[in-house]
Each structure stands twice: as structure tokens, then as C-alpha cells.
Amino acid sequence: MTATLPTSDLTHVRFDVSADGIATALIDRQGERMNTLGPDVMIDFERVVARCESDDAIKALVVGSGKPGSFVAGADIRWLHSLEDAGEALSLLSEAHQVFARLEALHTSGKPVVAAIHGACLGGGLELAMACGMRIASDDEKATQFGQPEVKLGVLPGAGGTQRLPRLIGIARALDLMMTGRSIRPRSALKMGLVDETCPKEVLLDIAARRARDAIGQPASERHGAFDALKTWLSPKHLQELALEENPLGRRVLFSKAEEQMLETTKGNYPAPKAILDVVRTGAEDGTEAGYAAELAAFARLVVSPEADALMGIFLDGQALKKDSGIDGDASPHEVEKVGVLGGGLMGGGIAAINTTKAGVRTRIKEVDAAGVQRGLSYVGKTVAGQVKKRRMSSRDAAKLMQRVTGSTDYRGFGDIDLVIEAVFEDLDLKHSVMQDVEGVIRPDAIFASNTSSIPITQIAAASSRPEHVIGMHYFSPVEKMPLLEIIVTDQTAPWVTATCVEFGKRQGKTVIVVNDGPGFYTTRILGPYMNEVGFLLTEGVRIEDIDSAMVDWGFPVGPVTLMDEVGIDVGAKIVTIMQQAFGERMAPPESFALLTADDRAGRKNGRGFYKYAEGKKGDVDRSVYEVLGVTASKSVDTQEIKDRLSALFVNEAVRCLEEGILRSARDGDIGAVYGLGFPPFRGGPFTYIDRYGAARLVELLEGFAVRFGDRYAPADLLKTHAADGDPFRS
Ligand code: NAI
């Protein structure tokens, strides 16, 4: 990539040179709403650099974006995901390294280079900005953000970021940003010294050009921007951090602490954070060139790793779901302007909150009494206040938003509602009664959605005067945080109703999967055998902490016993009973559940569960639980066997859901498990996991367990088919 081609041929960069020699390169990737970096954009960008290097009339360069709302959002993930060969990745990234090095050299050798940043400046976008000599950003706290989120995709910043970021903001802060993948807003970026100056977006390009012009002829070391950044840079706290980083012993402490924390969270399941640490350390100890080389090698290795493949796969599935209408035909969604929420408890409050903060619709809460209404409204108030605190919203906008949510103890205000979401107690008779009441007051074309976690929607719809308008909208707790919405349709649900709810779920910020009705739908159902097996393991005398730590080690965010305490042992017992009625013996719960509920153990909510709770905090295992179960917890089971038994049942049930048409696709099954249940993302979801593990090997594992523990381990027919023909679930 050294040829100097005419910049007039550029496709993805708008290039212009002013009369006084200030060149402006606005990245504008054709055919895309957002800028991403892939080989096509890089080819054009190299031409820009070559032209600036060779054209004496060009005195300085401003790098900006031609898109209204984003600078560069990162690498093109479809392209990254398509890389199958480490050698190919290495050579492509080496070219990017060279271009960025030439950009950096342009600045140091006398032609100032200024990045003008508004909107997302993430991943490769931030790496590009850091290769520029100065960075001016818009002060738009909502739109503009900086980050290196590569770790979330199983890789590390591969275009120089692992070396340039620590140089700019210090090792500790750089490690924090790179290892968490979190992003920061302009105010913090300025404080950290990541950007030199901020200004209103309207004058961004003008200011950038002015700074570039002013810097012409100045030595590079003196071309520094804002005083504010320098002030923070010289603050005692920052100097202390620097002192630590400057000295080899201090650095060793810093790295070993970071490594300890990293292992605590990743359990060694994610190779990228470890690679980030190693590569940054190489740069700090052996110099930047060694650091760049280490970064390239690590990137090439990681980008073709199974973990990156799984994580990028999930990301791309999520993108595909954003475009999925949820139906196979072409029924159009109806407008949703006003939503009624029945029940202002944990779930109703959460739903009302995202209606307000995300979807921006008017919401009316109906509760049994004034305290209930107040509970729902306070939930919304707290969520809105959180947004203000994070500076995502002004207090004025927050006050305006709060006027859009109201509540009452009757159905006043329900006459013009488009969609009702029911979140009252989990009781079929109660759900029937509130549905019939509300159907008496809402418009005939309004939709009734239930947030039940286990009752088949068909059973709820059976009491409706318009079952074609009845649907399930299953949210997860806490609603404002969990990314998934599982929409459940019956044979009668009208396609426009489904399309409307899918569209509305997306407005609420959710990733939406649509599943067919059945006991436990998809997400609750696959938890059934998993939870039951925990009961069997306990009955066999396996220790609670061994079960939990095995599955956390396997990659779940919490162990299954802890999860049962969180969900409520009583709730879990109710659900598995429904499952047993539907699926027979193979879903029969162990006797232990009945013993626990008889002992009034409901889990965290009543402070009596598998663990002890004091002042709402989880403590040690409550050993008295073994007595209730009539077991002595002594059995030492191989950790691998715990992992194998629980994971095999979980994914086998997912296959049954696909086989029975509960799931529309294996993709939805992967996303549902990862986003709804915390299935380990680096395993990519149950179906991606089976493809990697091998269907035939899984069948063998299940059959082996079936001999030892019974028919509940029988492999699903569809799994056997895949085992026989060798076809993957995900192509
Ligand atoms: P909750 O007990 O926090 O809230 C239920 C609310 O419904 C209470 O505030 C109660 O006063 C109100 N209510 C009862 N009868 C009513 C009526 N006739 N009219 C209006 N309001 C009435 O329960 P939670 O956890 O919010 O659960 C609600 C529903 O969501 C249940 O069906 C549950 O299975 C489901 N769900 C719960 C999840 C969770 O993690 N808690 C997750 C997904 C679904």
C-alpha cells in the first residue's frame, strides 16, 4: 500500500484542500449508516496519507467524519468475523499499522494532523484518532463516546491502540478501558487527556482547522491543546499514578493486581483480557516497537480463536435481529403511542421505566392501591434520575418525561391505549380477570400482552374476547438492564400484533426473539432440566458450593443454586411442576424441592434459602439445608462431571425447543440463552456450543449419563440427526 493514487478517485473518504493548504479528509463509508474500518476504507485512507506526504501545498490535515452522528464506530465486524486465517489477519493489520504510523509521522515531521470527533469514536476509530497528533471532540455528552470495546468481541485493539492509549492516558486507565471495553464521554476524555479540547459540534471542523493552522511550523512537542487537560494531567492523583507506572517495581504491582482482578472475573475463559495485559506490559518494558509487534501477533491469534468467533457471532446475530420483523409474512406494525401497564411491581415498574426512558411513549400504570401506583411511579422516577446522574439527560428533559407516566387504581385513561402489558402476580385466574376487565375499556384494536414467566399464552388467551390480540412479552429482571425480550405467539396471534410488539420491543432498547407458545416458552423451559438436576445432585450429596463454583467456572455469571435463591425456590418449584405436567417424567422435579418449600425456604426474598442472608447480603451456605434434604453433603464429584451433566441437559433442551418449533431458528436460541439466561457468551449460545463440541460427542455423553441416571438424559431426536449427518446447527 504505497502507491500514491489520485485522491479524486476516493470512494469512502471526502477529501478537500483549502486555499491555505489545510486538507480535510472526511471518512464516509459508502452504503453504510455508520463509519466502520475495513480494507476498503483503509485503501482510501492510505491514499489520503500518501497525498499529504507528497503534496507540498498541503500544510496540515484534519481527519473527520462525513456521517452526521458518528466518527468511526470501530472495525467492520462482518469483515473481522470472516477472517479465518491468522496469517491473513496479520498482513492486513500490519498494513493498517503502517498507515497509522505514517499518519503519526506526518504530524511529527511538520504537517499537523488533527482529528475532529463527533459521535462514536470506538475501536479502530479511536485508534485512528490516537494516531492523529491532536484530538478535538464535540462536547455532546450523549452522542460522542470513546472506547476500545474489542475485548467484548474476543480480540484486542489491533491497530496500535494497546500502545497509544497507555501513552496518552497512562497504563492503569488504559488497561481499565481496554479490559472492560467500557466507553467514556467527552468530559472524562478531556480530563484524562485522551482529547485535547472539546467544543460544540457546530464549530468542530472550524476549530479543528484553526488548531491545525496554528500548529503549522511549531515543534510537535509544543503543539498541545487544552489547558484543562494539562491541569488534570498535573493533578496530584495523576502524578501519583504516573510515579507508579514510571517505576518498574510499581508497574509490576500494577500489572499483577490487574491480572488478579482479571482472572477473578474471567475464570480464565476469555483469552483477550490476558493478551491485553501482556501486550501493554511488553510495550512498557521493551519499548513501543516491541509492543506493536506483540499487539499484531496477539490480534492475529485472537481473531481466529473460537472465543472471538462466538462473541462476534453473537454480536452479528444481535444486528440481524434488529432488522428482523419477527414474522414471516409482511404484516405492518401499528403505531404505539400509549401503553397501559397492569401491576407496578418489580416487572411492571421496570417496563414502565423503559417505556419512558427508551421508547418515549406515554404510560398509564394500573395498580390495586395507591401504594402500588406509587411503587410503579417511583421505579420510573429512579430510572430517570439515574439517566440524569449519568448526564444522559438534562433535569429539564427528565421532568418532561415524568409527565408522560401516570397511574391510578382503576382503568381511567385506558380508553386510548394501543398496548396493554400485564405484570400482575403469576396466577392464571388473576391474569384472566385483569384481562377481561381491561378488554372492557380498551379499544377493540388494542393489544393485550402478558409478561408471565411460565403460563402458556394460549391458556391466558382462552379467556379473551379477542385472542388474536393476545401475545406474550416476557421481560427479564432487572428490566432496564437485561437486553432480551422474548415474545411469545400462539396459533391465533395476528401477525400484525406480533410485528407491532417486536417493533415496540426494539424501541424499548431490547433484542427481541419471537418464539411459539408452549410451557415455559424457550428461556424458562431450558432452565427446567438444569434446575431439576441441581436438585438431583444435592440429593446425591454434592456440596452446594461445588455445584455453584463448577458452573461459574464453566462461564455462567452465577451458579445455579444461587440463581434458585434469586428467582425464589417457591417460584422455581411452581415452574417445574408446570413442566412436569407438560413433559412428563423426564421433567419431574426431585423430591428435594417439595422438602424445601415445606420448610418455608423461598430464597433470598424471605432470607431462607440455600445460602444465608443478612441485611439483604448473601453469606455462606446455610448448612441446615442439608438436614432438610436429609443428606450429608460429602460426596466428592468430579467438577467436570458437574459441568457436563448440567450443561448437557441445558443444551439438549434447547435442541428440543428447535425440534418442536418453539424456536424459529438456532440463532434465536443462541441469543435467547446468552442475553436472557447468561449462557457463557464465549461459548456462543447452546447451538454454537454444540457445533463446536460435536453433536455426536454430545449424544455419546448424554447416553452415558442416561445409563447411569435415567431417561431424563435421553438425547433429543434432532440432536441425533445432526450427530448422524454431521451438519452444524449454525452454518
Ligand atoms: P411483583 O409482586 O413485584 O408485582 C406484581 C404487582 O401486581 C404487585 O405490585 C401487585 O400489587 C400488582 N397487582 C396484583 N393484582 C393486581 C390487579 N388486579 N391490578 C393491578 N395490579 C395488580 O411481581 P413481579 O416480579 O413484578 O412479577 C409480575 C409478573 O411478571 C409475574 O407474572 C411474573 O411471573 C412475571 N415475571 C417476573 C420476573 C421476575 O424476575 N420477577 C421475570 C419475568 C416475568
XYZ file of C-alpha atoms in Angstrom, residues 55-573:
519
model
C 1.992 17.291 -1.827
C 3.961 20.328 -0.660
C 0.884 22.522 -0.974
C -0.688 20.582 1.923
C 0.414 22.036 5.250
C -1.868 20.235 7.702
C -4.612 17.609 7.790
C -7.953 17.436 9.595
C -9.475 13.968 9.878
C -13.232 13.936 10.463
C -16.360 12.098 9.505
C -18.855 12.579 6.702
C -21.603 10.931 8.752
C -23.791 13.209 10.840
C -23.850 11.171 14.066
C -20.623 9.177 14.215
C -16.888 9.499 13.766
C -15.785 5.877 13.253
C -17.623 3.233 15.248
C -14.895 0.583 15.012
C -13.742 -2.151 12.728
C -16.172 -3.734 10.322
C -17.167 -6.761 12.388
C -18.521 -8.742 9.449
C -15.083 -8.434 7.929
C -13.312 -9.369 11.172
C -15.607 -12.359 11.606
C -14.880 -13.519 8.087
C -11.127 -13.736 8.751
C -10.230 -17.392 9.017
C -6.517 -17.333 8.725
C -4.145 -15.797 11.266
C -1.595 -15.035 8.535
C -4.128 -13.076 6.500
C -5.192 -11.137 9.616
C -1.561 -10.361 10.391
C -0.813 -8.994 6.953
C -3.976 -6.840 6.798
C -3.394 -5.406 10.246
C 0.272 -4.764 9.517
C -0.845 -2.553 6.654
C -3.134 -0.606 8.986
C -0.218 -0.242 11.419
C 1.938 1.203 8.669
C -0.703 3.699 7.560
C -1.258 4.899 11.123
C 2.498 5.144 11.688
C 2.780 7.311 8.563
C -0.086 9.481 9.806
C 1.722 9.919 13.102
C 4.966 10.708 11.282
C 3.181 13.337 9.202
C 2.360 15.215 12.392
C 5.798 14.901 13.964
C 7.548 15.866 10.770
C 5.826 19.207 10.403
C 2.344 18.725 8.997
C -0.043 18.859 11.954
C -2.790 16.221 11.958
C -5.941 16.950 13.940
C -8.847 14.564 14.491
C -12.286 16.229 14.665
C -14.549 13.869 16.556
C -18.299 13.888 16.944
C -20.280 10.736 17.714
C -18.965 7.216 18.272
C -15.179 7.062 18.280
C -14.678 3.438 19.162
C -12.237 0.619 18.500
C -10.396 1.245 15.243
C -11.969 4.717 15.212
C -10.233 5.649 18.453
C -7.007 4.071 17.205
C -7.203 6.265 14.132
C -7.873 9.325 16.289
C -4.920 8.473 18.531
C -2.614 8.212 15.541
C -3.513 11.831 14.804
C -1.393 14.416 16.588
C -4.289 16.232 18.259
C -7.879 15.411 19.044
C -10.720 17.911 19.217
C -14.093 16.453 20.183
C -17.637 17.718 20.243
C -18.898 18.337 23.778
C -22.074 16.358 23.066
C -22.185 14.022 26.079
C -24.960 11.974 24.539
C -23.595 11.354 21.065
C -19.841 11.396 21.480
C -18.099 8.482 23.124
C -14.663 6.949 23.189
C -13.697 3.367 23.886
C -11.824 0.248 22.916
C -14.591 -2.352 23.032
C -12.597 -5.043 21.183
C -12.347 -7.165 24.320
C -16.102 -7.752 24.120
C -15.559 -9.396 20.769
C -12.726 -11.585 21.995
C -9.903 -9.543 20.479
C -7.734 -6.569 21.416
C -7.183 -3.200 19.781
C -5.154 -4.271 16.748
C -4.254 -1.010 15.058
C -1.856 0.376 17.630
C -4.353 1.084 20.406
C -2.640 -1.052 23.031
C 0.426 1.186 22.776
C -1.018 4.608 22.004
C -3.730 4.562 24.677
C -1.350 3.955 27.623
C 0.932 6.633 26.214
C -1.902 9.129 26.210
C -3.737 8.389 29.441
C -1.416 6.173 31.473
C -1.241 2.414 31.879
C -3.827 1.951 34.641
C -6.548 3.933 32.904
C -5.761 2.399 29.537
C -5.956 -1.110 30.983
C -9.278 -0.273 32.568
C -10.755 0.958 29.282
C -9.333 -1.876 27.200
C -10.123 -4.706 29.607
C -13.691 -3.666 30.328
C -14.471 -2.302 26.871
C -16.466 0.485 28.518
C -16.760 3.819 26.809
C -16.329 7.320 28.165
C -17.878 10.658 27.275
C -16.148 13.882 26.169
C -15.903 15.431 29.631
C -13.995 12.422 31.016
C -11.953 12.058 27.846
C -10.809 15.649 28.244
C -9.974 15.136 31.905
C -7.932 12.043 31.112
C -6.053 13.766 28.344
C -7.481 11.499 25.679
C -8.700 14.566 23.816
C -7.064 17.985 23.805
C -10.155 20.133 23.607
C -13.925 19.997 23.323
C -16.284 22.372 21.568
C -19.868 22.473 20.249
C -20.338 20.158 17.298
C -21.462 23.013 15.047
C -17.984 24.553 15.096
C -15.987 21.324 15.364
C -14.480 21.306 11.902
C -13.710 25.026 12.018
C -11.942 24.737 15.374
C -10.012 21.668 14.196
C -8.875 23.520 11.070
C -7.892 26.534 13.150
C -5.845 24.398 15.566
C -4.182 22.674 12.615
C -3.350 26.022 11.011
C -1.984 27.457 14.289
C 0.244 24.441 14.782
C 1.972 24.668 11.403
C 5.619 25.357 11.935
C 5.544 24.698 15.665
C 7.644 21.849 17.021
C 5.421 18.822 17.624
C 6.152 18.767 21.356
C 4.661 22.234 21.776
C 1.552 21.509 19.824
C -0.597 20.626 22.751
C -4.167 21.546 23.157
C -6.268 22.496 26.068
C -5.065 23.813 29.336
C -7.772 21.784 31.122
C -6.263 18.512 30.020
C -2.851 19.628 31.176
C -4.218 20.682 34.526
C -5.636 17.232 35.182
C -2.512 15.678 33.836
C -0.595 17.518 36.522
C -3.048 16.781 39.321
C -1.505 15.099 42.394
C -3.596 11.951 41.872
C -2.480 11.587 38.313
C 1.138 12.261 39.164
C 0.931 9.572 41.794
C -0.395 7.131 39.208
C 2.359 8.121 36.847
C 5.013 7.651 39.503
C 3.752 4.125 39.968
C 3.790 3.471 36.260
C 7.178 5.027 35.657
C 8.950 2.737 38.042
C 9.460 -0.934 37.177
C 8.519 -2.171 40.612
C 5.360 -0.045 40.671
C 4.463 -1.334 37.242
C 4.900 -4.906 38.366
C 2.466 -4.300 41.225
C 0.014 -2.644 38.848
C 0.113 -5.486 36.318
C -0.122 -8.247 38.878
C -3.093 -6.565 40.519
C -4.807 -6.169 37.171
C -4.114 -9.806 36.352
C -5.554 -10.968 39.649
C -8.742 -8.978 39.089
C -8.998 -10.172 35.520
C -8.739 -13.863 36.487
C -11.343 -13.330 39.154
C -13.868 -12.169 36.559
C -12.916 -14.268 33.544
C -12.019 -17.539 35.305
C -9.515 -17.912 32.513
C -12.307 -18.399 29.973
C -11.543 -15.275 27.960
C -8.102 -15.051 26.368
C -8.381 -11.416 25.194
C -8.029 -9.585 28.546
C -4.938 -11.614 29.332
C -3.477 -10.767 25.933
C -4.171 -7.061 26.511
C -2.232 -7.166 29.762
C 0.688 -8.993 28.171
C 0.889 -6.691 25.173
C 0.688 -3.492 27.230
C 3.349 -4.898 29.538
C 5.588 -5.681 26.561
C 5.254 -2.089 25.356
C 6.023 -0.717 28.820
C 9.023 -2.980 29.408
C 10.544 -3.445 25.974
C 9.522 -0.344 24.102
C 6.802 0.651 21.694
C 8.113 -1.221 18.662
C 8.127 -4.481 20.605
C 4.663 -3.541 21.870
C 3.309 -3.029 18.352
C 4.754 -6.352 17.212
C 3.261 -8.139 20.219
C -0.097 -6.496 19.549
C -0.135 -7.662 15.933
C 0.786 -11.224 16.851
C -1.832 -11.358 19.623
C -4.512 -9.886 17.386
C -3.843 -12.393 14.614
C -4.025 -15.247 17.111
C -7.187 -13.993 18.859
C -9.215 -13.006 15.814
C -9.377 -16.627 14.654
C -9.927 -18.070 18.152
C -13.161 -19.918 18.964
C -13.952 -17.363 21.675
C -13.767 -14.429 19.251
C -15.778 -16.392 16.699
C -18.525 -16.960 19.298
C -18.533 -13.387 20.608
C -18.579 -11.833 17.151
C -21.265 -14.315 16.132
C -23.481 -13.104 18.982
C -22.877 -9.505 18.034
C -23.812 -10.162 14.405
C -26.880 -12.192 15.418
C -27.988 -9.232 17.511
C -27.538 -6.957 14.498
C -29.541 -9.331 12.319
C -32.328 -9.408 14.907
C -32.546 -5.628 14.789
C -33.677 -5.998 11.188
C -35.971 -8.971 11.815
C -39.692 -8.135 11.878
C -40.384 -11.289 13.878
C -42.892 -12.599 11.352
C -42.529 -14.496 8.110
C -45.187 -12.563 6.171
C -45.330 -8.831 5.614
C -47.967 -7.527 8.050
C -47.164 -3.965 9.083
C -46.740 -2.957 12.694
C -49.247 -0.479 14.142
C -48.189 2.758 15.822
C -47.765 2.511 19.588
C -48.192 5.840 21.297
C -49.663 4.995 24.672
C -49.105 1.876 26.785
C -51.014 0.584 29.789
C -49.111 -1.415 32.409
C -51.059 -3.621 34.825
C -49.127 -4.028 38.056
C -46.452 -1.614 39.250
C -44.245 -4.177 40.994
C -40.742 -5.255 40.120
C -41.550 -6.050 36.488
C -44.359 -3.549 35.844
C -42.262 -0.725 37.278
C -39.327 -1.752 35.097
C -41.485 -1.946 31.973
C -42.982 1.477 32.668
C -39.438 2.803 33.161
C -38.156 1.691 29.754
C -41.390 2.838 28.104
C -40.486 6.267 29.408
C -36.695 6.433 29.055
C -36.238 4.387 25.896
C -39.451 4.090 23.890
C -40.637 7.596 24.752
C -44.328 6.625 24.870
C -46.991 7.732 27.311
C -47.602 5.132 30.034
C -50.512 4.553 32.379
C -49.964 2.216 35.344
C -52.910 0.435 36.968
C -52.413 -0.974 40.458
C -54.590 -2.290 43.283
C -53.965 0.595 45.656
C -52.285 3.986 45.883
C -49.151 2.470 47.380
C -48.883 0.164 44.366
C -49.240 3.083 41.957
C -46.605 4.973 43.891
C -44.244 1.973 43.776
C -44.516 1.856 39.999
C -44.035 5.603 39.569
C -41.040 5.625 41.925
C -39.385 2.902 39.864
C -39.691 5.112 36.791
C -38.516 8.150 38.774
C -35.420 6.330 39.982
C -34.534 5.144 36.496
C -34.968 8.624 35.038
C -32.889 10.140 37.869
C -30.158 7.606 37.052
C -30.055 8.926 33.496
C -29.717 12.476 34.737
C -26.927 11.460 37.077
C -25.054 9.856 34.208
C -25.642 13.052 32.216
C -27.573 11.197 29.540
C -30.457 13.561 30.086
C -30.976 17.056 31.448
C -33.120 17.584 34.566
C -35.499 19.555 32.399
C -35.982 16.691 29.933
C -36.337 14.322 32.877
C -39.151 16.408 34.342
C -40.873 16.444 30.956
C -40.544 12.681 30.657
C -42.032 12.111 34.093
C -45.181 13.886 32.943
C -45.648 11.101 30.416
C -46.188 8.444 33.057
C -49.230 8.428 35.300
C -51.122 5.869 37.331
C -54.397 5.030 39.001
C -56.227 2.270 40.823
C -58.875 1.930 38.128
C -58.943 1.849 34.349
C -59.379 5.553 33.785
C -57.074 6.672 30.992
C -57.114 3.279 29.271
C -59.571 4.312 26.525
C -56.912 5.459 24.062
C -54.288 2.854 24.831
C -52.606 0.918 21.989
C -50.928 -1.810 24.010
C -51.513 -3.226 27.484
C -48.671 -5.096 29.184
C -49.794 -7.165 32.128
C -47.372 -7.780 35.013
C -49.609 -8.788 37.937
C -48.900 -11.828 40.132
C -48.222 -15.151 38.419
C -51.730 -16.557 38.761
C -53.882 -17.662 35.819
C -57.237 -16.676 37.376
C -55.913 -13.237 38.264
C -54.480 -12.773 34.781
C -57.839 -13.806 33.265
C -59.715 -11.399 35.451
C -57.498 -8.351 34.741
C -57.528 -9.176 31.021
C -61.309 -9.323 30.898
C -61.617 -6.111 32.909
C -59.228 -4.221 30.683
C -60.789 -5.576 27.495
C -63.961 -3.848 28.629
C -62.314 -0.422 28.447
C -59.609 -0.539 25.755
C -60.192 -0.010 22.031
C -61.125 -3.152 20.071
C -57.832 -2.963 18.154
C -55.615 -2.647 21.241
C -53.142 -5.426 22.062
C -53.022 -7.382 25.325
C -49.551 -8.695 26.218
C -48.692 -10.784 29.257
C -45.320 -10.769 30.986
C -45.964 -14.172 32.515
C -42.804 -16.194 33.019
C -44.388 -19.624 32.783
C -48.105 -19.731 31.978
C -48.742 -20.723 28.351
C -50.152 -17.727 26.476
C -52.778 -19.983 24.874
C -54.212 -20.562 28.346
C -54.346 -16.840 29.013
C -55.867 -16.123 25.580
C -58.543 -18.779 26.164
C -60.494 -16.306 28.312
C -60.092 -13.376 25.904
C -62.844 -11.943 23.744
C -60.188 -11.299 21.059
C -57.470 -13.956 21.343
C -55.855 -12.791 18.095
C -54.746 -9.675 20.035
C -53.195 -11.663 22.881
C -49.443 -12.222 22.995
C -46.633 -12.817 25.488
C -43.961 -10.204 26.166
C -41.521 -11.856 28.532
C -39.047 -9.418 30.055
C -36.182 -10.308 32.368
C -35.271 -8.765 35.683
C -33.962 -6.097 36.127
C -35.920 -4.913 33.103
C -33.898 -1.774 32.428
C -30.651 -3.770 32.329
C -31.401 -7.150 30.765
C -31.112 -6.982 26.982
C -33.596 -9.681 25.950
C -37.320 -9.606 25.247
C -38.890 -12.979 24.446
C -42.134 -12.530 22.543
C -44.493 -15.490 22.594
C -47.109 -16.055 19.923
C -49.988 -18.518 19.860
C -51.627 -20.116 16.815
C -54.165 -17.326 16.972
C -51.966 -14.260 17.460
C -52.419 -11.975 14.440
C -49.162 -11.306 12.527
C -49.615 -7.513 12.819
C -49.846 -7.906 16.587
C -46.507 -9.754 16.618
C -44.910 -7.220 14.287
C -46.166 -4.353 16.456
C -44.792 -5.858 19.669
C -41.428 -6.691 18.070
C -41.131 -3.143 16.799
C -42.121 -1.757 20.170
C -39.642 -4.040 21.990
C -36.874 -2.653 19.812
C -37.946 0.879 20.710
C -37.577 -0.158 24.353
C -33.970 -0.986 23.517
C -34.395 -4.753 23.575
C -33.040 -7.530 21.426
C -36.218 -9.373 20.541
C -36.740 -13.038 19.740
C -40.131 -14.427 18.776
C -40.972 -17.950 19.924
C -44.032 -20.148 19.634
C -46.126 -20.811 22.678
C -45.506 -23.797 24.915
C -44.924 -24.446 28.624
C -42.017 -22.270 29.719
C -41.664 -20.937 26.146
C -37.955 -21.146 25.416
C -35.985 -19.438 28.167
C -37.909 -20.721 31.181
C -38.147 -24.193 29.682
C -34.427 -24.747 29.152
C -33.813 -23.744 32.747
C -36.179 -26.536 33.879
C -33.972 -29.631 33.457
C -30.917 -27.615 34.528
C -32.549 -26.606 37.810
C -34.002 -30.055 38.398
C -30.583 -31.600 38.001
C -29.225 -29.300 40.675
C -31.816 -30.881 42.965
C -30.673 -34.369 41.982
C -27.039 -33.502 42.554
C -27.931 -32.199 46.025
C -29.846 -35.380 46.780
C -26.767 -37.340 45.794
C -24.853 -35.400 48.458
C -22.905 -32.987 46.273
C -21.954 -29.811 48.091
C -23.789 -26.581 47.190
C -20.608 -24.564 46.743
C -19.166 -27.239 44.455
C -22.174 -27.010 42.133
C -22.118 -23.233 42.034
C -18.406 -22.881 41.520
C -18.365 -25.528 38.779
C -20.900 -23.624 36.700
C -19.355 -20.212 37.354
C -16.117 -21.752 36.207
C -17.942 -23.033 33.108
C -18.833 -19.424 32.393
C -22.244 -18.607 33.889
C -22.377 -15.303 35.787
C -23.893 -17.003 38.846
C -24.101 -20.604 39.904
C -27.442 -22.427 39.564
C -28.021 -22.762 43.320
C -27.524 -19.038 43.803
C -29.823 -18.468 40.839
C -32.515 -20.561 42.500
C -32.271 -18.436 45.641
C -32.532 -15.308 43.493
C -35.519 -16.447 41.430
C -37.214 -17.904 44.502
C -37.279 -21.608 45.364
C -41.087 -21.441 45.514
C -41.261 -19.862 42.055
C -38.850 -22.479 40.697
C -40.876 -25.314 42.262
